[in-house]
Amino acid sequence: MRRGVPAALVLLALLLFAGCAPAPPPGSRPAAGLPGYGGRFVYPLRGEPHGLNFVSDGDVLSSQVETLVGDSLVDLDVHLKVVPRLASSWETSTDGRTLTFHLRPGVRFHDGVPLTSADVLYTYERLIDPKSRAIGRLDGFLPIEKVLAPDPLTVKVLYRSAYAPALIAWDVPILPRHLYEKEEFLSSPHNRAPIGSGPFLFSSWEPGQRIVLRANPDYWGGRPRLDTIVFQIIPSQETTLQALLAGEIDWSTLTPMQGQAQATGAAFERRFRILRCEALWFYYIAFRGDGSNPFFADPVVRRAVSLALDRAGYVRSILHGLGRPASSPFHPAVGGGDPDLPALPYDPGTAASLLDAAGWRIDRASGLRARGGTPFRFTLLVFGGEPAQTQFSQVAQESLRRLGIEMAIEKLDWPTLWSRLQKGEYQAAFSGISPGADPDALFSMFHSSQIKGGQNYAAFRDASIDAWFEAARRTLEERERRALYQRIDRRLAELQPYAFLFIPTLQGALSRRIGNAEISPRGLLSFYPGGAALYAEDGDGS
């Protein structure tokens, strides 16, 4: 996932994780006794990507394909450390305002055209162009004053002031300028059949069925060991598991109940490995807190609703312990949050008192809370293809009912849900986010500048949080940065623009014929080398 992948993308978090053994660098010849090159890996997607434009289509569905077709200047390894890709090296000026990349010589796009600094410059120009709709990627480029391409293999990035997370912002795949500059950017046919410089070439896209990639024999890092990667589009969790059992795909997440039912069977264990890890992800409920919503503009009300949600009970009883409550948007694997900040408890008594104080009192005739004649009745949007969303929503619905609040649940497919969130056409929405490998990735979720064109779907505004995020970006000293993020964390706990719910522990089953997989908090494919290092035991061994 990219840094702060669009916040409403809960669906694919549960598809990201698999692996076991250390992976060799892509293109390296296999050790003696290991399978060679060939074979395919079939990976399920829970929905259809909107498109495959590296700039405009940055959601989780799109990004999992794009990171294999496209190549970025830098990437993250399995341990979330920055590693070089198209940039072989870089340096930062002492004042933190200039970042200079040195590109690898000889890199070519899949159509054979050399990749140069002009392509990097073009990608930046599209990122900052409002017409490109670079949602989820724009915020990391707003601090830039100018990008220069002094020669074909050098890129100089000039920032208005020191910018601490500058390097990781450049994990965006680079566009082929020679193709896009001839066409209308958002309607280009390459948005459905991309040309990149990555380890796999785009082969085909059957709408509603599958996207197929094939190995790039001329990749600068060496040919991937797989022949093909197939992204099979399967919206249903249950259907995904059945496809795994039938041998049609090679990976499936398992719900807690599915894991209990399957993991102890000897036949299942012979065919699959059960894999578990904590996700670089958390679930939340976004409250639309602007003036258009009569229910959640008041932070007291938002806090009351958060207190009415039994996070720990849900993790314990419904998830069977496969997760932990989240008291903060700052993920433990990344840091930045206040370690002394207490988790928000399940406290329906205090929630009721807060609602009373805010003027939302029980109407004896209806049994609902009301204020000024308006009953507290709202709708929660959820992604219908993910059982965890539906289950938690039903538990929350009952908890709020006991408090005198009526919550309807509206299940949507992914494109509709994302569209509604982007347009702000909702009252509350169950969703999730991968917070990225740097705390600054949350800028796009909370800074007021990100309400339009960013990931601040809750339309949240707070001058102090804006100022602290901006200061943290300018601060190169790590201890000072951490202190600023801890202030943000405490302020968010007070204002509750979102109900921070829980961090899932993901479990899934991986076919034993797939080797060289590694676990990363970002998943099986969304790090480097990721999919470029996998092999399939049905390869030809050449």
PDB file of N, CA and C in Angstrom, residues 265-301:
ATOM      1  N   GLY A 265      -7.727 -29.432  10.037  1.00  0.00           N
ATOM      2  CA  GLY A 265      -7.892 -30.593   9.160  1.00  0.00           C
ATOM      3  C   GLY A 265      -6.575 -31.022   8.542  1.00  0.00           C
ATOM      4  N   ALA A 266      -6.271 -32.300   8.598  1.00  0.00           N
ATOM      5  CA  ALA A 266      -5.000 -32.797   8.076  1.00  0.00           C
ATOM      6  C   ALA A 266      -4.881 -32.564   6.575  1.00  0.00           C
ATOM      7  N   ALA A 267      -5.967 -32.791   5.848  1.00  0.00           N
ATOM      8  CA  ALA A 267      -5.920 -32.593   4.395  1.00  0.00           C
ATOM      9  C   ALA A 267      -5.657 -31.126   4.054  1.00  0.00           C
ATOM     10  N   PHE A 268      -6.285 -30.225   4.808  1.00  0.00           N
ATOM     11  CA  PHE A 268      -6.073 -28.787   4.592  1.00  0.00           C
ATOM     12  C   PHE A 268      -4.618 -28.425   4.871  1.00  0.00           C
ATOM     13  N   GLU A 269      -4.072 -28.946   5.962  1.00  0.00           N
ATOM     14  CA  GLU A 269      -2.694 -28.624   6.321  1.00  0.00           C
ATOM     15  C   GLU A 269      -1.700 -29.146   5.305  1.00  0.00           C
ATOM     16  N   ARG A 270      -2.009 -30.248   4.648  1.00  0.00           N
ATOM     17  CA  ARG A 270      -1.102 -30.751   3.612  1.00  0.00           C
ATOM     18  C   ARG A 270      -1.036 -29.816   2.415  1.00  0.00           C
ATOM     19  N   ARG A 271      -2.130 -29.106   2.151  1.00  0.00           N
ATOM     20  CA  ARG A 271      -2.187 -28.263   0.950  1.00  0.00           C
ATOM     21  C   ARG A 271      -1.850 -26.802   1.221  1.00  0.00           C
ATOM     22  N   PHE A 272      -2.064 -26.341   2.462  1.00  0.00           N
ATOM     23  CA  PHE A 272      -1.944 -24.899   2.740  1.00  0.00           C
ATOM     24  C   PHE A 272      -1.186 -24.645   4.036  1.00  0.00           C
ATOM     25  N   ARG A 273      -0.574 -23.485   4.074  1.00  0.00           N
ATOM     26  CA  ARG A 273       0.024 -22.978   5.309  1.00  0.00           C
ATOM     27  C   ARG A 273      -0.900 -21.912   5.894  1.00  0.00           C
ATOM     28  N   ILE A 274      -1.137 -21.992   7.196  1.00  0.00           N
ATOM     29  CA  ILE A 274      -1.924 -20.970   7.886  1.00  0.00           C
ATOM     30  C   ILE A 274      -0.963 -19.871   8.327  1.00  0.00           C
ATOM     31  N   LEU A 275      -1.248 -18.651   7.957  1.00  0.00           N
ATOM     32  CA  LEU A 275      -0.365 -17.521   8.226  1.00  0.00           C
ATOM     33  C   LEU A 275      -1.107 -16.436   8.994  1.00  0.00           C
ATOM     34  N   ARG A 276      -0.465 -15.876   9.984  1.00  0.00           N
ATOM     35  CA  ARG A 276      -1.074 -14.816  10.794  1.00  0.00           C
ATOM     36  C   ARG A 276      -0.063 -13.704  11.028  1.00  0.00           C
ATOM     37  N   CYS A 277      -0.544 -12.478  11.072  1.00  0.00           N
ATOM     38  CA  CYS A 277       0.290 -11.345  11.453  1.00  0.00           C
ATOM     39  C   CYS A 277      -0.603 -10.139  11.732  1.00  0.00           C
ATOM     40  N   GLU A 278      -0.061  -9.171  12.432  1.00  0.00           N
ATOM     41  CA  GLU A 278      -0.802  -7.945  12.711  1.00  0.00           C
ATOM     42  C   GLU A 278      -0.661  -6.999  11.525  1.00  0.00           C
ATOM     43  N   ALA A 279      -1.775  -6.470  11.066  1.00  0.00           N
ATOM     44  CA  ALA A 279      -1.786  -5.635   9.870  1.00  0.00           C
ATOM     45  C   ALA A 279      -1.322  -4.218  10.163  1.00  0.00           C
ATOM     46  N   LEU A 280      -0.689  -3.612   9.184  1.00  0.00           N
ATOM     47  CA  LEU A 280      -0.446  -2.167   9.206  1.00  0.00           C
ATOM     48  C   LEU A 280      -1.747  -1.521   8.731  1.00  0.00           C
ATOM     49  N   TRP A 281      -2.704  -1.507   9.611  1.00  0.00           N
ATOM     50  CA  TRP A 281      -4.079  -1.162   9.238  1.00  0.00           C
ATOM     51  C   TRP A 281      -4.881  -0.952  10.504  1.00  0.00           C
ATOM     52  N   PHE A 282      -5.856  -0.084  10.485  1.00  0.00           N
ATOM     53  CA  PHE A 282      -6.830  -0.059  11.556  1.00  0.00           C
ATOM     54  C   PHE A 282      -8.196   0.312  10.991  1.00  0.00           C
ATOM     55  N   TYR A 283      -9.221  -0.196  11.667  1.00  0.00           N
ATOM     56  CA  TYR A 283     -10.596   0.114  11.306  1.00  0.00           C
ATOM     57  C   TYR A 283     -11.077   1.321  12.101  1.00  0.00           C
ATOM     58  N   TYR A 284     -12.011   2.048  11.525  1.00  0.00           N
ATOM     59  CA  TYR A 284     -12.596   3.197  12.215  1.00  0.00           C
ATOM     60  C   TYR A 284     -14.012   3.433  11.709  1.00  0.00           C
ATOM     61  N   ILE A 285     -14.743   4.240  12.452  1.00  0.00           N
ATOM     62  CA  ILE A 285     -15.993   4.813  11.948  1.00  0.00           C
ATOM     63  C   ILE A 285     -15.750   6.294  11.754  1.00  0.00           C
ATOM     64  N   ALA A 286     -15.938   6.778  10.537  1.00  0.00           N
ATOM     65  CA  ALA A 286     -15.791   8.201  10.228  1.00  0.00           C
ATOM     66  C   ALA A 286     -17.123   8.894  10.488  1.00  0.00           C
ATOM     67  N   PHE A 287     -17.067   9.968  11.261  1.00  0.00           N
ATOM     68  CA  PHE A 287     -18.251  10.790  11.506  1.00  0.00           C
ATOM     69  C   PHE A 287     -18.182  12.014  10.605  1.00  0.00           C
ATOM     70  N   ARG A 288     -19.173  12.202   9.762  1.00  0.00           N
ATOM     71  CA  ARG A 288     -19.194  13.421   8.939  1.00  0.00           C
ATOM     72  C   ARG A 288     -19.543  14.573   9.872  1.00  0.00           C
ATOM     73  N   GLY A 289     -18.540  15.359  10.246  1.00  0.00           N
ATOM     74  CA  GLY A 289     -18.698  16.333  11.315  1.00  0.00           C
ATOM     75  C   GLY A 289     -18.903  17.760  10.883  1.00  0.00           C
ATOM     76  N   ASP A 290     -19.171  17.986   9.596  1.00  0.00           N
ATOM     77  CA  ASP A 290     -19.387  19.369   9.159  1.00  0.00           C
ATOM     78  C   ASP A 290     -20.835  19.783   9.440  1.00  0.00           C
ATOM     79  N   GLY A 291     -21.182  21.001   9.069  1.00  0.00           N
ATOM     80  CA  GLY A 291     -22.503  21.534   9.382  1.00  0.00           C
ATOM     81  C   GLY A 291     -23.645  20.836   8.688  1.00  0.00           C
ATOM     82  N   SER A 292     -23.359  20.017   7.666  1.00  0.00           N
ATOM     83  CA  SER A 292     -24.430  19.331   6.948  1.00  0.00           C
ATOM     84  C   SER A 292     -25.022  18.173   7.747  1.00  0.00           C
ATOM     85  N   ASN A 293     -24.367  17.806   8.839  1.00  0.00           N
ATOM     86  CA  ASN A 293     -24.792  16.649   9.616  1.00  0.00           C
ATOM     87  C   ASN A 293     -25.235  17.102  11.008  1.00  0.00           C
ATOM     88  N   PRO A 294     -26.501  16.953  11.368  1.00  0.00           N
ATOM     89  CA  PRO A 294     -26.967  17.446  12.666  1.00  0.00           C
ATOM     90  C   PRO A 294     -26.522  16.585  13.840  1.00  0.00           C
ATOM     91  N   PHE A 295     -25.941  15.423  13.585  1.00  0.00           N
ATOM     92  CA  PHE A 295     -25.650  14.490  14.664  1.00  0.00           C
ATOM     93  C   PHE A 295     -24.211  14.570  15.165  1.00  0.00           C
ATOM     94  N   PHE A 296     -23.235  14.763  14.279  1.00  0.00           N
ATOM     95  CA  PHE A 296     -21.849  14.550  14.674  1.00  0.00           C
ATOM     96  C   PHE A 296     -20.961  15.793  14.594  1.00  0.00           C
ATOM     97  N   ALA A 297     -21.566  16.973  14.496  1.00  0.00           N
ATOM     98  CA  ALA A 297     -20.757  18.193  14.511  1.00  0.00           C
ATOM     99  C   ALA A 297     -20.181  18.464  15.899  1.00  0.00           C
ATOM    100  N   ASP A 298     -20.818  17.943  16.932  1.00  0.00           N
ATOM    101  CA  ASP A 298     -20.408  18.174  18.320  1.00  0.00           C
ATOM    102  C   ASP A 298     -19.433  17.077  18.758  1.00  0.00           C
ATOM    103  N   PRO A 299     -18.202  17.429  19.166  1.00  0.00           N
ATOM    104  CA  PRO A 299     -17.247  16.406  19.611  1.00  0.00           C
ATOM    105  C   PRO A 299     -17.716  15.645  20.840  1.00  0.00           C
ATOM    106  N   VAL A 300     -18.576  16.247  21.658  1.00  0.00           N
ATOM    107  CA  VAL A 300     -19.118  15.537  22.821  1.00  0.00           C
ATOM    108  C   VAL A 300     -19.957  14.347  22.367  1.00  0.00           C
ATOM    109  N   VAL A 301     -20.741  14.547  21.315  1.00  0.00           N
ATOM    110  CA  VAL A 301     -21.572  13.464  20.781  1.00  0.00           C
ATOM    111  C   VAL A 301     -20.691  12.379  20.163  1.00  0.00           C
TER     112      VAL A 301
END
